[in-house]
Amino acid sequence: MTSTLPDLVRGWSSWHREREEELRAPHGWLSLTALHWLTPEPAGFDGIPGLWSATPDGVVVTATAADGLVVRSVREPRPIDGTVTLHPVDGLPGSLVERGDAVIEVVRRTDSHAIRVRDPEAITRTAFTGVPTFPVDECWVLDARFEPYADLRPVTVDAVVEGLHHYLTAVGEVRFELYGQEHVLVAMAGKAGGLSLHFRDATSGDSTYPGGRVVRTDDPAPDGTLTLDLNRVVNLPCAFTDFATCPLPPAGNVLSVAVEAGERSPLRPDRA
């Protein structure tokens, strides 16, 4: 053990605790219990009151006050008693309709609309015991270099839902050396700054989730240098639930080596 490993482990442990607490949130990714794709024809769904349909103008919900549906809005909750239209934005968190402790999220994915239920009593949440990980090791903290594109590049990727696509924007490439080989990954901008790298490697489908994992970095230095800490590679929500619509990695973001770092395939109590 070197003098820097204890600091690395302490920092990782704090980060990992926060990561698991975020997953445990009452309406977080572990709370999903259903995903229903909507059509122009109003339809009802088991356990969800009201009628739901998708139109060019948005998602139409028809319910009575007795159904107990409440639209969560910026100003104040708005009970549904009649018909309302919601306008979710593609790729962003959806509009929220509350029913007791559960939340019905209305989402748009490309030209399709869906509703998914977030219930704090979901077994994926109540039986969650943490995310399995590989041991933290300094060998996975790598020096890397970001090479920005002269112009942003649109990237279309498939999703875990067959027939669905995600439309992303690539900002450049990250180069680094691992096992004596140079590797290159296409990078997207991180939601809170920095870069996001979504990739598969030789562990994908074996000890880690088949759809790949993601590692996020801080902003590169002015000369493009950055630190790539693969100990902080994480699963996407689709590793924990069947009701997410996660993207798959961009074409080419496949490492031939095994990245035995970061999060492993999670336990799935819903499949036990």
PDB file of C-alpha atoms in Angstrom:
ATOM      1  CA  MET A   1       0.000   0.000   0.000  1.00  0.00           C
ATOM      2  CA  THR A   2       1.449   3.351  -0.996  1.00  0.00           C
ATOM      3  CA  SER A   3       1.038   6.614   0.869  1.00  0.00           C
ATOM      4  CA  THR A   4      -1.642   7.821  -1.560  1.00  0.00           C
ATOM      5  CA  LEU A   5      -3.918   4.768  -1.518  1.00  0.00           C
ATOM      6  CA  PRO A   6      -5.575   5.534   1.860  1.00  0.00           C
ATOM      7  CA  ASP A   7      -6.553   8.998   0.603  1.00  0.00           C
ATOM      8  CA  LEU A   8      -7.867   7.484  -2.623  1.00  0.00           C
ATOM      9  CA  VAL A   9      -9.961   4.953  -0.704  1.00  0.00           C
ATOM     10  CA  ARG A  10     -11.330   7.578   1.702  1.00  0.00           C
ATOM     11  CA  GLY A  11     -12.367   9.855  -1.148  1.00  0.00           C
ATOM     12  CA  TRP A  12     -13.918   6.969  -3.053  1.00  0.00           C
ATOM     13  CA  SER A  13     -15.791   5.706   0.022  1.00  0.00           C
ATOM     14  CA  SER A  14     -17.408   9.099   0.600  1.00  0.00           C
ATOM     15  CA  TRP A  15     -18.337   9.353  -3.088  1.00  0.00           C
ATOM     16  CA  HIS A  16     -19.725   5.790  -3.086  1.00  0.00           C
ATOM     17  CA  ARG A  17     -21.910   6.453  -0.032  1.00  0.00           C
ATOM     18  CA  GLU A  18     -23.405   9.485  -1.740  1.00  0.00           C
ATOM     19  CA  ARG A  19     -23.950   7.457  -4.895  1.00  0.00           C
ATOM     20  CA  GLU A  20     -25.884   4.742  -3.007  1.00  0.00           C
ATOM     21  CA  GLU A  21     -27.928   7.310  -1.067  1.00  0.00           C
ATOM     22  CA  GLU A  22     -28.941   8.897  -4.367  1.00  0.00           C
ATOM     23  CA  LEU A  23     -30.060   5.500  -5.641  1.00  0.00           C
ATOM     24  CA  ARG A  24     -32.032   4.927  -2.429  1.00  0.00           C
ATOM     25  CA  ALA A  25     -34.039   8.151  -2.834  1.00  0.00           C
ATOM     26  CA  PRO A  26     -37.801   7.462  -2.433  1.00  0.00           C
ATOM     27  CA  HIS A  27     -38.491   8.243  -6.099  1.00  0.00           C
ATOM     28  CA  GLY A  28     -35.054   7.429  -7.501  1.00  0.00           C
ATOM     29  CA  TRP A  29     -34.165   4.859 -10.127  1.00  0.00           C
ATOM     30  CA  LEU A  30     -34.656   1.933  -7.738  1.00  0.00           C
ATOM     31  CA  SER A  31     -38.333   2.882  -7.294  1.00  0.00           C
ATOM     32  CA  LEU A  32     -39.468   2.165 -10.872  1.00  0.00           C
ATOM     33  CA  THR A  33     -42.227  -0.466 -11.098  1.00  0.00           C
ATOM     34  CA  ALA A  34     -43.770   0.006 -14.570  1.00  0.00           C
ATOM     35  CA  LEU A  35     -43.248   1.514 -18.010  1.00  0.00           C
ATOM     36  CA  HIS A  36     -46.162   1.953 -20.436  1.00  0.00           C
ATOM     37  CA  TRP A  37     -45.898   3.402 -23.942  1.00  0.00           C
ATOM     38  CA  LEU A  38     -48.836   5.606 -24.889  1.00  0.00           C
ATOM     39  CA  THR A  39     -50.842   5.696 -28.120  1.00  0.00           C
ATOM     40  CA  PRO A  40     -53.358   8.212 -29.504  1.00  0.00           C
ATOM     41  CA  GLU A  41     -56.145   6.000 -28.145  1.00  0.00           C
ATOM     42  CA  PRO A  42     -56.924   6.771 -24.463  1.00  0.00           C
ATOM     43  CA  ALA A  43     -56.074   3.740 -22.332  1.00  0.00           C
ATOM     44  CA  GLY A  44     -56.026   2.677 -18.705  1.00  0.00           C
ATOM     45  CA  PHE A  45     -53.293   0.666 -17.013  1.00  0.00           C
ATOM     46  CA  ASP A  46     -53.277  -1.683 -14.027  1.00  0.00           C
ATOM     47  CA  GLY A  47     -52.777   0.204 -10.788  1.00  0.00           C
ATOM     48  CA  ILE A  48     -52.878   3.617 -12.506  1.00  0.00           C
ATOM     49  CA  PRO A  49     -56.168   5.541 -12.416  1.00  0.00           C
ATOM     50  CA  GLY A  50     -57.444   7.631 -15.296  1.00  0.00           C
ATOM     51  CA  LEU A  51     -57.073   7.431 -19.057  1.00  0.00           C
ATOM     52  CA  TRP A  52     -53.793   8.293 -20.769  1.00  0.00           C
ATOM     53  CA  SER A  53     -53.008   9.057 -24.411  1.00  0.00           C
ATOM     54  CA  ALA A  54     -50.297  10.639 -26.556  1.00  0.00           C
ATOM     55  CA  THR A  55     -51.080  13.426 -29.018  1.00  0.00           C
ATOM     56  CA  PRO A  56     -48.894  15.764 -31.124  1.00  0.00           C
ATOM     57  CA  ASP A  57     -49.563  18.397 -28.451  1.00  0.00           C
ATOM     58  CA  GLY A  58     -48.467  16.249 -25.509  1.00  0.00           C
ATOM     59  CA  VAL A  59     -49.840  13.643 -23.104  1.00  0.00           C
ATOM     60  CA  VAL A  60     -53.533  13.898 -22.280  1.00  0.00           C
ATOM     61  CA  VAL A  61     -54.731  12.655 -18.874  1.00  0.00           C
ATOM     62  CA  THR A  62     -58.412  12.312 -18.007  1.00  0.00           C
ATOM     63  CA  ALA A  63     -59.367  11.551 -14.416  1.00  0.00           C
ATOM     64  CA  THR A  64     -61.805  12.511 -11.685  1.00  0.00           C
ATOM     65  CA  ALA A  65     -61.017  14.057  -8.313  1.00  0.00           C
ATOM     66  CA  ALA A  66     -61.771  10.679  -6.717  1.00  0.00           C
ATOM     67  CA  ASP A  67     -58.820   9.155  -8.597  1.00  0.00           C
ATOM     68  CA  GLY A  68     -56.438  11.216  -6.463  1.00  0.00           C
ATOM     69  CA  LEU A  69     -54.080  12.299  -9.242  1.00  0.00           C
ATOM     70  CA  VAL A  70     -52.176  15.525  -8.592  1.00  0.00           C
ATOM     71  CA  VAL A  71     -49.853  17.276 -11.057  1.00  0.00           C
ATOM     72  CA  ARG A  72     -46.671  18.437  -9.362  1.00  0.00           C
ATOM     73  CA  SER A  73     -46.038  22.001 -10.543  1.00  0.00           C
ATOM     74  CA  VAL A  74     -43.668  24.825  -9.683  1.00  0.00           C
ATOM     75  CA  ARG A  75     -46.262  26.919  -7.862  1.00  0.00           C
ATOM     76  CA  GLU A  76     -48.543  24.397  -6.135  1.00  0.00           C
ATOM     77  CA  PRO A  77     -49.930  20.866  -6.641  1.00  0.00           C
ATOM     78  CA  ARG A  78     -52.800  20.781  -9.128  1.00  0.00           C
ATOM     79  CA  PRO A  79     -55.448  18.005  -8.651  1.00  0.00           C
ATOM     80  CA  ILE A  80     -56.763  16.505 -11.889  1.00  0.00           C
ATOM     81  CA  ASP A  81     -60.531  16.665 -12.199  1.00  0.00           C
ATOM     82  CA  GLY A  82     -61.273  16.449 -15.908  1.00  0.00           C
ATOM     83  CA  THR A  83     -58.667  16.565 -18.664  1.00  0.00           C
ATOM     84  CA  VAL A  84     -55.154  18.044 -18.617  1.00  0.00           C
ATOM     85  CA  THR A  85     -52.325  18.016 -21.168  1.00  0.00           C
ATOM     86  CA  LEU A  86     -48.697  17.609 -20.102  1.00  0.00           C
ATOM     87  CA  HIS A  87     -45.689  18.546 -22.227  1.00  0.00           C
ATOM     88  CA  PRO A  88     -42.586  16.485 -21.345  1.00  0.00           C
ATOM     89  CA  VAL A  89     -39.350  17.305 -23.194  1.00  0.00           C
ATOM     90  CA  ASP A  90     -37.405  14.647 -25.084  1.00  0.00           C
ATOM     91  CA  GLY A  91     -34.478  13.290 -23.102  1.00  0.00           C
ATOM     92  CA  LEU A  92     -35.207  15.243 -19.913  1.00  0.00           C
ATOM     93  CA  PRO A  93     -36.879  14.145 -16.653  1.00  0.00           C
ATOM     94  CA  GLY A  94     -40.619  13.943 -17.186  1.00  0.00           C
ATOM     95  CA  SER A  95     -43.642  15.744 -15.829  1.00  0.00           C
ATOM     96  CA  LEU A  96     -44.716  14.299 -12.484  1.00  0.00           C
ATOM     97  CA  VAL A  97     -48.195  13.221 -11.446  1.00  0.00           C
ATOM     98  CA  GLU A  98     -48.530  12.168  -7.811  1.00  0.00           C
ATOM     99  CA  ARG A  99     -50.824   9.523  -6.397  1.00  0.00           C
ATOM    100  CA  GLY A 100     -50.296   9.018  -2.702  1.00  0.00           C
ATOM    101  CA  ASP A 101     -46.663   8.101  -2.090  1.00  0.00           C
ATOM    102  CA  ALA A 102     -46.157   7.011  -5.695  1.00  0.00           C
ATOM    103  CA  VAL A 103     -45.265   9.233  -8.643  1.00  0.00           C
ATOM    104  CA  ILE A 104     -46.269   8.722 -12.271  1.00  0.00           C
ATOM    105  CA  GLU A 105     -43.595  10.202 -14.509  1.00  0.00           C
ATOM    106  CA  VAL A 106     -44.702  11.306 -17.977  1.00  0.00           C
ATOM    107  CA  VAL A 107     -41.745  11.155 -20.396  1.00  0.00           C
ATOM    108  CA  ARG A 108     -41.015  11.806 -24.041  1.00  0.00           C
ATOM    109  CA  ARG A 109     -38.398   9.805 -25.910  1.00  0.00           C
ATOM    110  CA  THR A 110     -37.880  11.030 -29.483  1.00  0.00           C
ATOM    111  CA  ASP A 111     -41.426  11.010 -30.902  1.00  0.00           C
ATOM    112  CA  SER A 112     -42.881   8.565 -28.370  1.00  0.00           C
ATOM    113  CA  HIS A 113     -44.485   9.210 -24.987  1.00  0.00           C
ATOM    114  CA  ALA A 114     -44.627   6.908 -22.000  1.00  0.00           C
ATOM    115  CA  ILE A 115     -45.522   6.836 -18.332  1.00  0.00           C
ATOM    116  CA  ARG A 116     -43.531   5.084 -15.679  1.00  0.00           C
ATOM    117  CA  VAL A 117     -44.368   4.571 -12.036  1.00  0.00           C
ATOM    118  CA  ARG A 118     -41.982   5.453  -9.219  1.00  0.00           C
ATOM    119  CA  ASP A 119     -43.071   3.717  -6.021  1.00  0.00           C
ATOM    120  CA  PRO A 120     -40.986   3.870  -2.813  1.00  0.00           C
ATOM    121  CA  GLU A 121     -42.231   0.355  -1.995  1.00  0.00           C
ATOM    122  CA  ALA A 122     -40.668  -1.172  -5.135  1.00  0.00           C
ATOM    123  CA  ILE A 123     -38.753  -4.339  -4.256  1.00  0.00           C
ATOM    124  CA  THR A 124     -35.735  -3.042  -6.171  1.00  0.00           C
ATOM    125  CA  ARG A 125     -35.592  -0.258  -3.578  1.00  0.00           C
ATOM    126  CA  THR A 126     -36.746  -1.950  -0.380  1.00  0.00           C
ATOM    127  CA  ALA A 127     -34.417  -4.931  -0.923  1.00  0.00           C
ATOM    128  CA  PHE A 128     -31.451  -2.829  -2.079  1.00  0.00           C
ATOM    129  CA  THR A 129     -28.290  -3.713  -0.155  1.00  0.00           C
ATOM    130  CA  GLY A 130     -25.758  -1.649  -2.083  1.00  0.00           C
ATOM    131  CA  VAL A 131     -23.890  -1.764  -5.376  1.00  0.00           C
ATOM    132  CA  PRO A 132     -21.166  -4.431  -5.737  1.00  0.00           C
ATOM    133  CA  THR A 133     -17.815  -2.946  -6.760  1.00  0.00           C
ATOM    134  CA  PHE A 134     -14.296  -3.982  -7.628  1.00  0.00           C
ATOM    135  CA  PRO A 135     -11.587  -3.127  -5.079  1.00  0.00           C
ATOM    136  CA  VAL A 136     -10.267   0.417  -5.281  1.00  0.00           C
ATOM    137  CA  ASP A 137      -6.792   0.511  -6.809  1.00  0.00           C
ATOM    138  CA  GLU A 138      -4.402   3.286  -7.822  1.00  0.00           C
ATOM    139  CA  CYS A 139      -3.692   1.537 -11.120  1.00  0.00           C
ATOM    140  CA  TRP A 140      -7.107   2.711 -12.353  1.00  0.00           C
ATOM    141  CA  VAL A 141      -6.330   6.412 -11.877  1.00  0.00           C
ATOM    142  CA  LEU A 142      -5.040   7.390 -15.292  1.00  0.00           C
ATOM    143  CA  ASP A 143      -3.547  10.456 -16.936  1.00  0.00           C
ATOM    144  CA  ALA A 144      -5.606  11.313 -20.005  1.00  0.00           C
ATOM    145  CA  ARG A 145      -5.905  14.006 -22.646  1.00  0.00           C
ATOM    146  CA  PHE A 146      -9.040  15.578 -24.074  1.00  0.00           C
ATOM    147  CA  GLU A 147      -9.003  16.539 -27.749  1.00  0.00           C
ATOM    148  CA  PRO A 148     -12.046  18.707 -28.507  1.00  0.00           C
ATOM    149  CA  TYR A 149     -13.709  18.602 -31.893  1.00  0.00           C
ATOM    150  CA  ALA A 150     -13.555  21.784 -33.922  1.00  0.00           C
ATOM    151  CA  ASP A 151     -17.353  21.554 -34.148  1.00  0.00           C
ATOM    152  CA  LEU A 152     -19.782  19.624 -31.971  1.00  0.00           C
ATOM    153  CA  ARG A 153     -20.852  16.352 -33.564  1.00  0.00           C
ATOM    154  CA  PRO A 154     -24.365  14.888 -33.376  1.00  0.00           C
ATOM    155  CA  VAL A 155     -24.352  11.213 -32.361  1.00  0.00           C
ATOM    156  CA  THR A 156     -27.283   8.815 -32.611  1.00  0.00           C
ATOM    157  CA  VAL A 157     -27.174   5.748 -30.364  1.00  0.00           C
ATOM    158  CA  ASP A 158     -29.524   2.860 -29.771  1.00  0.00           C
ATOM    159  CA  ALA A 159     -31.271   2.297 -26.452  1.00  0.00           C
ATOM    160  CA  VAL A 160     -32.004  -0.653 -24.202  1.00  0.00           C
ATOM    161  CA  VAL A 161     -35.590  -0.363 -25.497  1.00  0.00           C
ATOM    162  CA  GLU A 162     -35.704  -1.892 -28.977  1.00  0.00           C
ATOM    163  CA  GLY A 163     -36.473   0.641 -31.688  1.00  0.00           C
ATOM    164  CA  LEU A 164     -35.719   3.647 -29.478  1.00  0.00           C
ATOM    165  CA  HIS A 165     -32.851   6.038 -30.219  1.00  0.00           C
ATOM    166  CA  HIS A 166     -31.069   8.754 -28.270  1.00  0.00           C
ATOM    167  CA  TYR A 167     -29.679  11.849 -29.953  1.00  0.00           C
ATOM    168  CA  LEU A 168     -26.515  13.075 -28.246  1.00  0.00           C
ATOM    169  CA  THR A 169     -23.794  15.620 -28.924  1.00  0.00           C
ATOM    170  CA  ALA A 170     -20.139  14.569 -28.854  1.00  0.00           C
ATOM    171  CA  VAL A 171     -17.668  17.251 -27.782  1.00  0.00           C
ATOM    172  CA  GLY A 172     -14.383  15.466 -28.459  1.00  0.00           C
ATOM    173  CA  GLU A 173     -12.245  12.435 -27.661  1.00  0.00           C
ATOM    174  CA  VAL A 174     -10.351  11.312 -24.584  1.00  0.00           C
ATOM    175  CA  ARG A 175      -7.060   9.448 -25.078  1.00  0.00           C
ATOM    176  CA  PHE A 176      -5.355   7.393 -22.387  1.00  0.00           C
ATOM    177  CA  GLU A 177      -3.049   4.435 -21.967  1.00  0.00           C
ATOM    178  CA  LEU A 178      -4.091   1.198 -20.278  1.00  0.00           C
ATOM    179  CA  TYR A 179      -2.214  -2.121 -20.245  1.00  0.00           C
ATOM    180  CA  GLY A 180       0.414  -0.541 -22.491  1.00  0.00           C
ATOM    181  CA  GLN A 181      -2.103   0.315 -25.211  1.00  0.00           C
ATOM    182  CA  GLU A 182      -3.567   3.655 -26.237  1.00  0.00           C
ATOM    183  CA  HIS A 183      -7.358   3.836 -26.101  1.00  0.00           C
ATOM    184  CA  VAL A 184      -9.740   6.495 -27.378  1.00  0.00           C
ATOM    185  CA  LEU A 185     -13.297   7.181 -26.213  1.00  0.00           C
ATOM    186  CA  VAL A 186     -15.811   9.643 -27.638  1.00  0.00           C
ATOM    187  CA  ALA A 187     -16.853  12.101 -24.927  1.00  0.00           C
ATOM    188  CA  MET A 188     -20.128  13.881 -24.207  1.00  0.00           C
ATOM    189  CA  ALA A 189     -20.451  16.950 -22.023  1.00  0.00           C
ATOM    190  CA  GLY A 190     -21.331  16.127 -18.427  1.00  0.00           C
ATOM    191  CA  LYS A 191     -24.628  17.452 -17.076  1.00  0.00           C
ATOM    192  CA  ALA A 192     -22.866  19.286 -14.250  1.00  0.00           C
ATOM    193  CA  GLY A 193     -19.673  20.107 -16.151  1.00  0.00           C
ATOM    194  CA  GLY A 194     -16.754  17.914 -17.064  1.00  0.00           C
ATOM    195  CA  LEU A 195     -17.025  14.999 -19.475  1.00  0.00           C
ATOM    196  CA  SER A 196     -19.072  11.807 -19.627  1.00  0.00           C
ATOM    197  CA  LEU A 197     -17.621   8.630 -21.156  1.00  0.00           C
ATOM    198  CA  HIS A 198     -20.000   5.724 -21.856  1.00  0.00           C
ATOM    199  CA  PHE A 199     -18.224   2.536 -22.892  1.00  0.00           C
ATOM    200  CA  ARG A 200     -18.170  -1.234 -22.955  1.00  0.00           C
ATOM    201  CA  ASP A 201     -15.100  -3.305 -22.097  1.00  0.00           C
ATOM    202  CA  ALA A 202     -14.106  -6.952 -21.803  1.00  0.00           C
ATOM    203  CA  THR A 203     -16.063  -7.314 -18.540  1.00  0.00           C
ATOM    204  CA  SER A 204     -19.380  -6.197 -20.118  1.00  0.00           C
ATOM    205  CA  GLY A 205     -21.936  -8.991 -19.956  1.00  0.00           C
ATOM    206  CA  ASP A 206     -19.711 -10.969 -17.588  1.00  0.00           C
ATOM    207  CA  SER A 207     -19.004  -9.246 -14.286  1.00  0.00           C
ATOM    208  CA  THR A 208     -20.484  -5.923 -15.358  1.00  0.00           C
ATOM    209  CA  TYR A 209     -23.698  -4.772 -17.017  1.00  0.00           C
ATOM    210  CA  PRO A 210     -23.897  -5.698 -20.746  1.00  0.00           C
ATOM    211  CA  GLY A 211     -25.051  -2.214 -21.783  1.00  0.00           C
ATOM    212  CA  GLY A 212     -21.835  -0.627 -20.634  1.00  0.00           C
ATOM    213  CA  ARG A 213     -20.918   1.759 -17.840  1.00  0.00           C
ATOM    214  CA  VAL A 214     -20.149   5.452 -17.489  1.00  0.00           C
ATOM    215  CA  VAL A 215     -17.282   7.400 -15.945  1.00  0.00           C
ATOM    216  CA  ARG A 216     -17.428  11.158 -15.441  1.00  0.00           C
ATOM    217  CA  THR A 217     -14.465  13.517 -15.217  1.00  0.00           C
ATOM    218  CA  ASP A 218     -13.782  17.055 -14.083  1.00  0.00           C
ATOM    219  CA  ASP A 219     -13.255  19.772 -16.665  1.00  0.00           C
ATOM    220  CA  PRO A 220     -10.009  19.249 -18.601  1.00  0.00           C
ATOM    221  CA  ALA A 221      -7.152  21.668 -17.971  1.00  0.00           C
ATOM    222  CA  PRO A 222      -6.538  24.356 -20.612  1.00  0.00           C
ATOM    223  CA  ASP A 223      -3.978  22.076 -22.281  1.00  0.00           C
ATOM    224  CA  GLY A 224      -6.503  19.196 -22.388  1.00  0.00           C
ATOM    225  CA  THR A 225      -4.984  17.082 -19.634  1.00  0.00           C
ATOM    226  CA  LEU A 226      -7.320  15.431 -17.140  1.00  0.00           C
ATOM    227  CA  THR A 227      -7.476  12.616 -14.625  1.00  0.00           C
ATOM    228  CA  LEU A 228      -9.551   9.556 -15.467  1.00  0.00           C
ATOM    229  CA  ASP A 229     -10.477   7.651 -12.296  1.00  0.00           C
ATOM    230  CA  LEU A 230     -11.941   4.337 -13.405  1.00  0.00           C
ATOM    231  CA  ASN A 231     -12.607   3.418  -9.771  1.00  0.00           C
ATOM    232  CA  ARG A 232     -15.646   5.675 -10.196  1.00  0.00           C
ATOM    233  CA  VAL A 233     -17.158   3.919 -13.202  1.00  0.00           C
ATOM    234  CA  VAL A 234     -20.907   3.531 -12.565  1.00  0.00           C
ATOM    235  CA  ASN A 235     -23.855   1.581 -13.926  1.00  0.00           C
ATOM    236  CA  LEU A 236     -26.631   3.297 -15.822  1.00  0.00           C
ATOM    237  CA  PRO A 237     -30.172   3.068 -14.360  1.00  0.00           C
ATOM    238  CA  CYS A 238     -31.055   0.224 -16.746  1.00  0.00           C
ATOM    239  CA  ALA A 239     -28.693  -2.041 -14.804  1.00  0.00           C
ATOM    240  CA  PHE A 240     -31.009  -1.750 -11.792  1.00  0.00           C
ATOM    241  CA  THR A 241     -34.464  -1.800 -13.403  1.00  0.00           C
ATOM    242  CA  ASP A 242     -36.298  -3.030 -16.492  1.00  0.00           C
ATOM    243  CA  PHE A 243     -38.221   0.254 -16.723  1.00  0.00           C
ATOM    244  CA  ALA A 244     -35.464   2.679 -17.779  1.00  0.00           C
ATOM    245  CA  THR A 245     -34.748   3.775 -21.355  1.00  0.00           C
ATOM    246  CA  CYS A 246     -30.960   4.173 -21.179  1.00  0.00           C
ATOM    247  CA  PRO A 247     -28.793   4.823 -24.208  1.00  0.00           C
ATOM    248  CA  LEU A 248     -26.181   2.328 -25.338  1.00  0.00           C
ATOM    249  CA  PRO A 249     -22.551   3.459 -25.831  1.00  0.00           C
ATOM    250  CA  PRO A 250     -21.580   5.324 -28.992  1.00  0.00           C
ATOM    251  CA  ALA A 251     -20.197   3.161 -31.785  1.00  0.00           C
ATOM    252  CA  GLY A 252     -16.491   2.612 -31.194  1.00  0.00           C
ATOM    253  CA  ASN A 253     -16.600   3.167 -27.444  1.00  0.00           C
ATOM    254  CA  VAL A 254     -15.533  -0.423 -26.791  1.00  0.00           C
ATOM    255  CA  LEU A 255     -12.333  -1.240 -24.927  1.00  0.00           C
ATOM    256  CA  SER A 256     -10.666  -4.536 -25.746  1.00  0.00           C
ATOM    257  CA  VAL A 257      -9.274  -4.794 -22.212  1.00  0.00           C
ATOM    258  CA  ALA A 258     -11.044  -5.668 -18.976  1.00  0.00           C
ATOM    259  CA  VAL A 259     -11.752  -2.672 -16.743  1.00  0.00           C
ATOM    260  CA  GLU A 260     -12.068  -4.471 -13.420  1.00  0.00           C
ATOM    261  CA  ALA A 261     -12.810  -1.223 -11.606  1.00  0.00           C
ATOM    262  CA  GLY A 262     -15.876   0.631 -10.430  1.00  0.00           C
ATOM    263  CA  GLU A 263     -19.349  -0.834 -10.170  1.00  0.00           C
ATOM    264  CA  ARG A 264     -20.115  -4.461 -10.982  1.00  0.00           C
ATOM    265  CA  SER A 265     -23.462  -5.893 -12.091  1.00  0.00           C
ATOM    266  CA  PRO A 266     -25.954  -5.104  -9.319  1.00  0.00           C
ATOM    267  CA  LEU A 267     -28.076  -7.666  -7.546  1.00  0.00           C
ATOM    268  CA  ARG A 268     -31.631  -7.775  -8.907  1.00  0.00           C
ATOM    269  CA  PRO A 269     -34.168  -8.685  -6.172  1.00  0.00           C
ATOM    270  CA  ASP A 270     -36.981  -8.298  -8.739  1.00  0.00           C
ATOM    271  CA  ARG A 271     -35.551 -11.278 -10.626  1.00  0.00           C
ATOM    272  CA  ALA A 272     -34.864 -13.512  -7.649  1.00  0.00           C
TER     273      ALA A 272
END
